mmCIF file of C-alpha atoms in Angstrom:
data_model
loop_
_atom_site.group_PDB
_atom_site.id
_atom_site.type_symbol
_atom_site.label_atom_id
_atom_site.label_comp_id
_atom_site.label_asym_id
_atom_site.label_seq_id
_atom_site.Cartn_x
_atom_site.Cartn_y
_atom_site.Cartn_z
ATOM 1 C CA UNK A 1 38.125 19.697 -64.717
ATOM 2 C CA UNK A 2 34.478 20.701 -65.115
ATOM 3 C CA UNK A 3 33.836 23.603 -67.473
ATOM 4 C CA UNK A 4 30.436 25.157 -68.195
ATOM 5 C CA UNK A 5 29.817 27.512 -71.113
ATOM 6 C CA UNK A 6 26.801 29.826 -71.207
ATOM 7 C CA UNK A 7 24.993 31.388 -74.146
ATOM 8 C CA UNK A 8 26.251 28.757 -76.587
ATOM 9 C CA UNK A 9 24.452 28.878 -79.933
ATOM 10 C CA UNK A 10 23.976 25.883 -82.206
ATOM 11 C CA UNK A 11 26.669 26.773 -84.758
ATOM 12 C CA UNK A 12 29.198 27.552 -82.031
ATOM 13 C CA UNK A 13 28.883 24.336 -80.044
ATOM 14 C CA UNK A 14 30.875 21.945 -82.291
ATOM 15 C CA UNK A 15 33.714 24.480 -82.554
ATOM 16 C CA UNK A 16 33.775 24.898 -78.777
ATOM 17 C CA UNK A 17 33.815 21.133 -78.212
ATOM 18 C CA UNK A 18 36.601 20.728 -80.773
ATOM 19 C CA UNK A 19 38.679 23.449 -79.094
ATOM 20 C CA UNK A 20 38.527 21.683 -75.728
ATOM 21 C CA UNK A 21 39.054 18.322 -77.455
ATOM 22 C CA UNK A 22 38.050 16.219 -74.462
ATOM 23 C CA UNK A 23 40.723 17.679 -72.189
ATOM 24 C CA UNK A 24 38.050 18.795 -69.736
ATOM 25 C CA UNK A 25 34.425 17.927 -69.018
ATOM 26 C CA UNK A 26 32.631 20.609 -71.022
ATOM 27 C CA UNK A 27 28.946 21.417 -70.574
ATOM 28 C CA UNK A 28 27.360 23.783 -73.113
ATOM 29 C CA UNK A 29 24.201 25.681 -72.147
ATOM 30 C CA UNK A 30 22.066 28.101 -74.125
ATOM 31 C CA UNK A 31 21.143 29.888 -70.887
ATOM 32 C CA UNK A 32 22.057 33.472 -70.058
ATOM 33 C CA UNK A 33 24.229 33.535 -66.945
ATOM 34 C CA UNK A 34 22.601 35.780 -64.345
ATOM 35 C CA UNK A 35 21.368 35.668 -60.757
ATOM 36 C CA UNK A 36 18.655 33.158 -61.688
ATOM 37 C CA UNK A 37 20.973 30.702 -63.422
ATOM 38 C CA UNK A 38 24.307 31.139 -61.612
ATOM 39 C CA UNK A 39 23.624 28.140 -59.379
ATOM 40 C CA UNK A 40 23.837 25.865 -62.444
ATOM 41 C CA UNK A 41 27.614 26.405 -62.416
ATOM 42 C CA UNK A 42 28.010 24.726 -59.006
ATOM 43 C CA UNK A 43 30.975 22.375 -59.015
ATOM 44 C CA UNK A 44 32.484 23.853 -62.188
ATOM 45 C CA UNK A 45 35.942 25.336 -61.744
ATOM 46 C CA UNK A 46 35.694 27.245 -65.037
ATOM 47 C CA UNK A 47 32.835 29.333 -66.399
ATOM 48 C CA UNK A 48 32.905 30.417 -70.063
ATOM 49 C CA UNK A 49 30.680 33.480 -70.316
ATOM 50 C CA UNK A 50 29.204 35.329 -73.265
ATOM 51 C CA UNK A 51 28.846 39.061 -73.805
ATOM 52 C CA UNK A 52 25.180 39.146 -72.743
ATOM 53 C CA UNK A 53 25.727 37.380 -69.423
ATOM 54 C CA UNK A 54 25.389 39.411 -66.239
ATOM 55 C CA UNK A 55 28.415 38.892 -64.018
ATOM 56 C CA UNK A 56 27.792 41.396 -61.242
ATOM 57 C CA UNK A 57 28.887 40.997 -57.635
ATOM 58 C CA UNK A 58 25.890 38.825 -56.721
ATOM 59 C CA UNK A 59 26.463 36.411 -59.598
ATOM 60 C CA UNK A 60 30.215 36.257 -59.033
ATOM 61 C CA UNK A 61 29.657 35.565 -55.343
ATOM 62 C CA UNK A 62 27.420 32.623 -56.263
ATOM 63 C CA UNK A 63 30.013 31.326 -58.726
ATOM 64 C CA UNK A 64 32.852 31.587 -56.215
ATOM 65 C CA UNK A 65 30.753 29.867 -53.557
ATOM 66 C CA UNK A 66 30.078 27.022 -55.979
ATOM 67 C CA UNK A 67 33.747 26.397 -56.641
ATOM 68 C CA UNK A 68 34.412 28.483 -59.737
ATOM 69 C CA UNK A 69 37.962 29.820 -59.968
ATOM 70 C CA UNK A 70 38.140 31.148 -63.527
ATOM 71 C CA UNK A 71 35.713 33.151 -65.644
ATOM 72 C CA UNK A 72 36.797 33.311 -69.274
ATOM 73 C CA UNK A 73 34.672 35.459 -71.557
ATOM 74 C CA UNK A 74 34.195 34.476 -75.184
ATOM 75 C CA UNK A 75 34.385 38.095 -76.337
ATOM 76 C CA UNK A 76 36.674 41.109 -76.409
ATOM 77 C CA UNK A 77 34.401 43.391 -74.396
ATOM 78 C CA UNK A 78 34.001 42.811 -70.675
ATOM 79 C CA UNK A 79 31.841 45.670 -69.404
ATOM 80 C CA UNK A 80 29.341 43.038 -68.170
ATOM 81 C CA UNK A 81 31.840 41.729 -65.582
ATOM 82 C CA UNK A 82 32.468 43.385 -62.211
ATOM 83 C CA UNK A 83 36.246 43.039 -62.159
ATOM 84 C CA UNK A 84 36.615 44.594 -58.700
ATOM 85 C CA UNK A 85 34.188 42.071 -57.235
ATOM 86 C CA UNK A 86 36.013 39.227 -58.984
ATOM 87 C CA UNK A 87 39.296 40.408 -57.521
ATOM 88 C CA UNK A 88 37.852 40.535 -53.992
ATOM 89 C CA UNK A 89 36.390 37.051 -54.393
ATOM 90 C CA UNK A 90 39.665 35.571 -55.646
ATOM 91 C CA UNK A 91 38.298 34.820 -59.107
ATOM 92 C CA UNK A 92 40.550 35.005 -62.135
ATOM 93 C CA UNK A 93 39.016 36.634 -65.236
ATOM 94 C CA UNK A 94 40.153 36.351 -68.840
ATOM 95 C CA UNK A 95 38.781 37.352 -72.230
ATOM 96 C CA UNK A 96 39.630 37.071 -75.923
ATOM 97 C CA UNK A 97 41.703 40.178 -76.597
ATOM 98 C CA UNK A 98 41.429 39.914 -80.372
ATOM 99 C CA UNK A 99 40.020 37.820 -83.189
ATOM 100 C CA UNK A 100 39.424 38.347 -86.910
ATOM 101 C CA UNK A 101 38.772 42.078 -87.341
ATOM 102 C CA UNK A 102 37.519 41.360 -90.852
ATOM 103 C CA UNK A 103 34.378 39.652 -89.545
ATOM 104 C CA UNK A 104 33.037 42.820 -87.907
ATOM 105 C CA UNK A 105 34.380 45.262 -90.503
ATOM 106 C CA UNK A 106 32.866 43.309 -93.386
ATOM 107 C CA UNK A 107 29.504 43.066 -91.626
ATOM 108 C CA UNK A 108 29.537 46.802 -90.926
ATOM 109 C CA UNK A 109 29.919 47.296 -94.648
ATOM 110 C CA UNK A 110 27.132 44.788 -95.310
ATOM 111 C CA UNK A 111 24.821 46.962 -93.195
ATOM 112 C CA UNK A 112 26.021 50.166 -94.859
ATOM 113 C CA UNK A 113 25.469 48.807 -98.357
ATOM 114 C CA UNK A 114 22.116 47.267 -97.447
ATOM 115 C CA UNK A 115 20.630 50.470 -96.033
ATOM 116 C CA UNK A 116 22.173 52.650 -98.753
ATOM 117 C CA UNK A 117 20.836 50.512 -101.615
ATOM 118 C CA UNK A 118 17.527 49.689 -99.861
ATOM 119 C CA UNK A 119 18.209 45.955 -100.078
ATOM 120 C CA UNK A 120 15.767 44.810 -97.326
ATOM 121 C CA UNK A 121 12.919 46.785 -98.924
ATOM 122 C CA UNK A 122 13.797 45.475 -102.396
ATOM 123 C CA UNK A 123 13.835 41.858 -101.213
ATOM 124 C CA UNK A 124 10.486 42.257 -99.463
ATOM 125 C CA UNK A 125 8.971 43.707 -102.632
ATOM 126 C CA UNK A 126 10.318 41.143 -105.067
ATOM 127 C CA UNK A 127 9.075 38.276 -102.887
ATOM 128 C CA UNK A 128 5.623 39.726 -103.539
ATOM 129 C CA UNK A 129 6.501 39.972 -107.261
ATOM 130 C CA UNK A 130 6.622 43.780 -107.039
ATOM 131 C CA UNK A 131 9.567 44.765 -109.229
ATOM 132 C CA UNK A 132 9.172 48.550 -109.204
ATOM 133 C CA UNK A 133 12.194 50.732 -108.394
ATOM 134 C CA UNK A 134 10.245 53.491 -106.658
ATOM 135 C CA UNK A 135 11.978 54.499 -103.423
ATOM 136 C CA UNK A 136 15.007 52.259 -103.964
ATOM 137 C CA UNK A 137 17.517 54.847 -105.155
ATOM 138 C CA UNK A 138 20.806 54.863 -103.279
ATOM 139 C CA UNK A 139 24.086 56.757 -103.688
ATOM 140 C CA UNK A 140 27.635 55.943 -104.744
ATOM 141 C CA UNK A 141 30.008 55.685 -101.804
ATOM 142 C CA UNK A 142 32.848 56.534 -104.186
ATOM 143 C CA UNK A 143 33.988 60.119 -103.657
ATOM 144 C CA UNK A 144 32.096 60.545 -100.392
ATOM 145 C CA UNK A 145 33.465 60.802 -96.852
ATOM 146 C CA UNK A 146 33.666 57.941 -94.355
ATOM 147 C CA UNK A 147 34.035 58.900 -90.698
ATOM 148 C CA UNK A 148 35.446 56.136 -88.516
ATOM 149 C CA UNK A 149 35.203 56.458 -84.735
ATOM 150 C CA UNK A 150 37.822 54.087 -83.383
ATOM 151 C CA UNK A 151 40.705 53.101 -85.647
ATOM 152 C CA UNK A 152 42.035 49.972 -83.997
ATOM 153 C CA UNK A 153 42.156 46.634 -85.815
ATOM 154 C CA UNK A 154 38.473 46.611 -86.778
ATOM 155 C CA UNK A 155 38.347 50.305 -87.618
ATOM 156 C CA UNK A 156 41.438 49.921 -89.781
ATOM 157 C CA UNK A 157 39.880 46.965 -91.614
ATOM 158 C CA UNK A 158 36.766 49.082 -92.226
ATOM 159 C CA UNK A 159 38.980 51.928 -93.476
ATOM 160 C CA UNK A 160 40.782 49.664 -95.957
ATOM 161 C CA UNK A 161 37.432 48.711 -97.502
ATOM 162 C CA UNK A 162 36.354 52.366 -97.559
ATOM 163 C CA UNK A 163 39.593 53.243 -99.336
ATOM 164 C CA UNK A 164 38.801 50.526 -101.877
ATOM 165 C CA UNK A 165 35.518 52.289 -102.579
ATOM 166 C CA UNK A 166 37.483 55.475 -103.217
ATOM 167 C CA UNK A 167 36.215 57.350 -100.175
ATOM 168 C CA UNK A 168 37.799 60.213 -98.290
ATOM 169 C CA UNK A 169 38.704 59.017 -94.793
ATOM 170 C CA UNK A 170 38.230 60.865 -91.503
ATOM 171 C CA UNK A 171 39.212 59.226 -88.224
ATOM 172 C CA UNK A 172 38.914 59.902 -84.522
ATOM 173 C CA UNK A 173 40.766 58.056 -81.778
ATOM 174 C CA UNK A 174 43.042 58.652 -78.817
ATOM 175 C CA UNK A 175 46.029 57.592 -80.949
ATOM 176 C CA UNK A 176 46.621 57.711 -84.692
ATOM 177 C CA UNK A 177 47.000 54.367 -86.456
ATOM 178 C CA UNK A 178 49.934 54.437 -88.924
ATOM 179 C CA UNK A 179 48.106 51.962 -91.155
ATOM 180 C CA UNK A 180 45.146 54.346 -91.423
ATOM 181 C CA UNK A 181 47.431 57.304 -92.051
ATOM 182 C CA UNK A 182 48.999 55.358 -94.921
ATOM 183 C CA UNK A 183 45.509 55.037 -96.433
ATOM 184 C CA UNK A 184 45.229 58.828 -96.417
ATOM 185 C CA UNK A 185 43.056 59.129 -93.316
ATOM 186 C CA UNK A 186 42.862 62.562 -91.708
ATOM 187 C CA UNK A 187 42.435 62.529 -87.943
ATOM 188 C CA UNK A 188 39.971 65.152 -86.727
ATOM 189 C CA UNK A 189 37.971 65.904 -83.601
ATOM 190 C CA UNK A 190 34.625 64.190 -83.163
ATOM 191 C CA UNK A 191 32.557 67.278 -83.918
ATOM 192 C CA UNK A 192 34.180 67.733 -87.309
ATOM 193 C CA UNK A 193 33.829 64.025 -88.076
ATOM 194 C CA UNK A 194 30.105 64.127 -87.332
ATOM 195 C CA UNK A 195 29.667 67.284 -89.415
ATOM 196 C CA UNK A 196 31.556 66.261 -92.554
ATOM 197 C CA UNK A 197 30.945 62.518 -92.893
ATOM 198 C CA UNK A 198 28.462 60.919 -95.268
ATOM 199 C CA UNK A 199 28.953 57.524 -93.620
ATOM 200 C CA UNK A 200 29.835 57.091 -89.937
ATOM 201 C CA UNK A 201 30.853 53.734 -88.474
ATOM 202 C CA UNK A 202 31.489 53.116 -84.771
ATOM 203 C CA UNK A 203 34.392 50.892 -83.698
ATOM 204 C CA UNK A 204 35.076 52.123 -80.159
ATOM 205 C CA UNK A 205 35.152 50.211 -76.869
ATOM 206 C CA UNK A 206 32.447 51.103 -74.359
ATOM 207 C CA UNK A 207 34.111 53.269 -71.709
ATOM 208 C CA UNK A 208 32.890 56.190 -69.573
ATOM 209 C CA UNK A 209 34.359 58.562 -72.164
ATOM 210 C CA UNK A 210 32.592 56.840 -75.070
ATOM 211 C CA UNK A 211 29.201 56.193 -73.468
ATOM 212 C CA UNK A 212 26.552 57.804 -75.708
ATOM 213 C CA UNK A 213 29.256 59.302 -77.907
ATOM 214 C CA UNK A 214 26.476 59.500 -80.469
ATOM 215 C CA UNK A 215 24.035 61.625 -78.464
ATOM 216 C CA UNK A 216 21.490 64.245 -79.445
ATOM 217 C CA UNK A 217 24.158 66.879 -80.040
ATOM 218 C CA UNK A 218 26.230 64.566 -82.264
ATOM 219 C CA UNK A 219 23.137 63.591 -84.236
ATOM 220 C CA UNK A 220 22.229 67.237 -84.786
ATOM 221 C CA UNK A 221 25.697 67.834 -86.241
ATOM 222 C CA UNK A 222 25.344 65.019 -88.758
ATOM 223 C CA UNK A 223 24.206 65.593 -92.316
ATOM 224 C CA UNK A 224 20.509 65.028 -92.909
ATOM 225 C CA UNK A 225 21.336 62.301 -95.444
ATOM 226 C CA UNK A 226 24.184 60.638 -93.507
ATOM 227 C CA UNK A 227 24.329 56.886 -92.894
ATOM 228 C CA UNK A 228 25.125 55.671 -89.369
ATOM 229 C CA UNK A 229 26.435 52.181 -88.566
ATOM 230 C CA UNK A 230 27.092 50.611 -85.145
ATOM 231 C CA UNK A 231 28.606 47.128 -84.874
ATOM 232 C CA UNK A 232 30.549 47.817 -81.680
ATOM 233 C CA UNK A 233 28.607 48.396 -78.437
ATOM 234 C CA UNK A 234 25.030 49.515 -77.970
ATOM 235 C CA UNK A 235 25.952 51.949 -75.211
ATOM 236 C CA UNK A 236 27.873 54.093 -77.689
ATOM 237 C CA UNK A 237 24.576 55.411 -79.003
ATOM 238 C CA UNK A 238 21.685 57.207 -77.338
ATOM 239 C CA UNK A 239 18.889 55.190 -78.926
ATOM 240 C CA UNK A 240 16.140 57.519 -77.697
ATOM 241 C CA UNK A 241 17.870 60.503 -79.332
ATOM 242 C CA UNK A 242 18.269 58.436 -82.491
ATOM 243 C CA UNK A 243 14.523 57.772 -82.595
ATOM 244 C CA UNK A 244 13.807 61.477 -82.268
ATOM 245 C CA UNK A 245 16.260 62.236 -85.084
ATOM 246 C CA UNK A 246 14.611 59.681 -87.359
ATOM 247 C CA UNK A 247 11.160 61.033 -86.525
ATOM 248 C CA UNK A 248 12.342 64.386 -87.850
ATOM 249 C CA UNK A 249 13.012 62.721 -91.200
ATOM 250 C CA UNK A 250 16.786 62.965 -90.845
ATOM 251 C CA UNK A 251 19.473 60.356 -91.701
ATOM 252 C CA UNK A 252 19.392 58.370 -94.904
ATOM 253 C CA UNK A 253 19.962 55.033 -93.229
ATOM 254 C CA UNK A 254 20.926 53.404 -89.936
ATOM 255 C CA UNK A 255 22.417 49.935 -89.422
ATOM 256 C CA UNK A 256 22.509 48.581 -85.868
ATOM 257 C CA UNK A 257 24.013 45.237 -84.911
ATOM 258 C CA UNK A 258 24.040 46.192 -81.214
ATOM 259 C CA UNK A 259 21.579 47.867 -78.874
ATOM 260 C CA UNK A 260 22.080 49.223 -75.370
ATOM 261 C CA UNK A 261 19.249 47.135 -73.880
ATOM 262 C CA UNK A 262 19.876 44.030 -75.973
ATOM 263 C CA UNK A 263 20.457 41.689 -73.005
ATOM 264 C CA UNK A 264 17.630 39.199 -72.765
ATOM 265 C CA UNK A 265 16.415 40.078 -76.281
ATOM 266 C CA UNK A 266 19.219 39.454 -78.771
ATOM 267 C CA UNK A 267 20.029 35.758 -79.335
ATOM 268 C CA UNK A 268 16.461 34.763 -78.329
ATOM 269 C CA UNK A 269 13.169 34.176 -80.105
ATOM 270 C CA UNK A 270 10.861 36.938 -78.892
ATOM 271 C CA UNK A 271 8.463 36.682 -81.835
ATOM 272 C CA UNK A 272 5.533 35.621 -79.638
ATOM 273 C CA UNK A 273 6.268 38.047 -76.796
ATOM 274 C CA UNK A 274 4.802 41.462 -76.134
ATOM 275 C CA UNK A 275 7.485 44.046 -76.941
ATOM 276 C CA UNK A 276 7.995 46.156 -73.821
ATOM 277 C CA UNK A 277 10.988 48.155 -75.045
ATOM 278 C CA UNK A 278 9.297 51.129 -76.707
ATOM 279 C CA UNK A 279 12.562 52.504 -78.094
ATOM 280 C CA UNK A 280 13.540 49.261 -79.836
ATOM 281 C CA UNK A 281 9.991 48.799 -81.106
ATOM 282 C CA UNK A 282 10.010 52.324 -82.544
ATOM 283 C CA UNK A 283 13.389 51.811 -84.226
ATOM 284 C CA UNK A 284 12.056 48.717 -85.970
ATOM 285 C CA UNK A 285 9.245 50.734 -87.577
ATOM 286 C CA UNK A 286 11.542 52.990 -89.622
ATOM 287 C CA UNK A 287 12.015 51.697 -93.159
ATOM 288 C CA UNK A 288 15.541 53.113 -93.331
ATOM 289 C CA UNK A 289 16.697 51.296 -90.170
ATOM 290 C CA UNK A 290 18.173 47.792 -90.291
ATOM 291 C CA UNK A 291 18.626 45.945 -86.982
ATOM 292 C CA UNK A 292 20.548 42.676 -86.689
ATOM 293 C CA UNK A 293 21.137 40.649 -83.547
ATOM 294 C CA UNK A 294 24.809 41.161 -82.599
ATOM 295 C CA UNK A 295 26.053 38.873 -85.367
ATOM 296 C CA UNK A 296 28.875 40.949 -86.839
ATOM 297 C CA UNK A 297 31.523 38.714 -85.249
ATOM 298 C CA UNK A 298 29.721 35.525 -86.254
ATOM 299 C CA UNK A 299 31.887 33.972 -88.955
ATOM 300 C CA UNK A 300 33.425 30.528 -88.826
ATOM 301 C CA UNK A 301 36.902 32.094 -88.839
ATOM 302 C CA UNK A 302 36.235 34.480 -85.947
ATOM 303 C CA UNK A 303 34.318 32.038 -83.749
ATOM 304 C CA UNK A 304 37.013 29.397 -84.239
ATOM 305 C CA UNK A 305 39.636 31.903 -83.072
ATOM 306 C CA UNK A 306 37.467 32.895 -80.100
ATOM 307 C CA UNK A 307 36.903 29.365 -78.828
ATOM 308 C CA UNK A 308 40.547 28.400 -79.331
ATOM 309 C CA UNK A 309 41.608 31.422 -77.277
ATOM 310 C CA UNK A 310 39.049 30.498 -74.626
ATOM 311 C CA UNK A 311 40.410 26.972 -74.356
ATOM 312 C CA UNK A 312 43.952 28.378 -74.206
ATOM 313 C CA UNK A 313 42.883 30.686 -71.359
ATOM 314 C CA UNK A 314 41.886 27.631 -69.345
ATOM 315 C CA UNK A 315 45.217 25.904 -69.986
ATOM 316 C CA UNK A 316 47.145 29.070 -69.102
ATOM 317 C CA UNK A 317 45.183 29.394 -65.859
ATOM 318 C CA UNK A 318 45.989 25.824 -64.857
ATOM 319 C CA UNK A 319 49.671 26.374 -65.689
ATOM 320 C CA UNK A 320 49.826 29.668 -63.794
ATOM 321 C CA UNK A 321 50.575 31.671 -66.938
ATOM 322 C CA UNK A 322 49.306 35.193 -67.529
ATOM 323 C CA UNK A 323 49.147 37.082 -70.799
ATOM 324 C CA UNK A 324 47.247 39.719 -72.754
ATOM 325 C CA UNK A 325 43.921 37.937 -72.273
ATOM 326 C CA UNK A 326 44.046 38.054 -68.467
ATOM 327 C CA UNK A 327 41.965 40.819 -66.863
ATOM 328 C CA UNK A 328 42.208 39.624 -63.274
ATOM 329 C CA UNK A 329 45.114 37.288 -62.456
ATOM 330 C CA UNK A 330 44.757 34.502 -59.945
ATOM 331 C CA UNK A 331 45.363 35.587 -56.327
ATOM 332 C CA UNK A 332 48.957 35.237 -55.204
ATOM 333 C CA UNK A 333 49.517 32.189 -53.001
ATOM 334 C CA UNK A 334 49.833 32.956 -49.310
ATOM 335 C CA UNK A 335 53.368 33.019 -47.974
ATOM 336 C CA UNK A 336 54.161 30.088 -45.653
ATOM 337 C CA UNK A 337 54.290 30.935 -41.971
#
């Protein structure tokens, strides 16, 4: 069977090839899958998509017309896929429902520590042999309050690390996680979490109810010296409102691994291009803002789990099996007349 994978980065490719282990004819592309590139999947029964691909009705129609029967996304999120259109076109859709939560939680903490202790600024200075400490003072996390929006597997892993720092834990989610309760977490409403937290980390899925959960009102409720971290989905945060908050001199530090308009920018070299996204360009000018390119998941352990699950999704599809990774099952066979 012919399988084509889009958005494959250099370090991921050998793990993806090992996961398929020659069972199918695998083609790895570094292209983004969208209306301009969808025709390259012609003749491939399986498409392995990435989180920045655009799988709207037009793209899915092209894929189905070219013989694709399964789209399996190498990610947990799937808001880039029109599931209703896939269902109408008879396409099966799968994802990776979970992988190492430690990869994202640990990176969220890497961002929090880096902005708190001014690590990027310190490194830039010392490379110029400037060893002054002016402007590099941070704060202890010990004894302060961590607010965690979303306390699933990743949020819980973040909470365990926060507990290790000796922080007070506040959580907000539709259901309380017993593991977080055992750590001493107090579940509160979002407004109270924004108001009382010294460090806020986002670990929510992107849904209509969570879109721009960090908006202008939420930012106004936050402490002037709070630290804000987002390693989940860019759409959770109103980036324009964040810029305005930072322009007012508020927030001690911001760490962003995701951005609402990251498609077509993250994962690519845009160093020679004219920056047309004024909001992203403005964010990059603040010395207390650290932006990374959606790499929180990117550990050997997590990527290996992701590609193994992706290969398993293909085998399950061929065998007619459905499980927790299936978002749209294959169409039921027509009854004989």
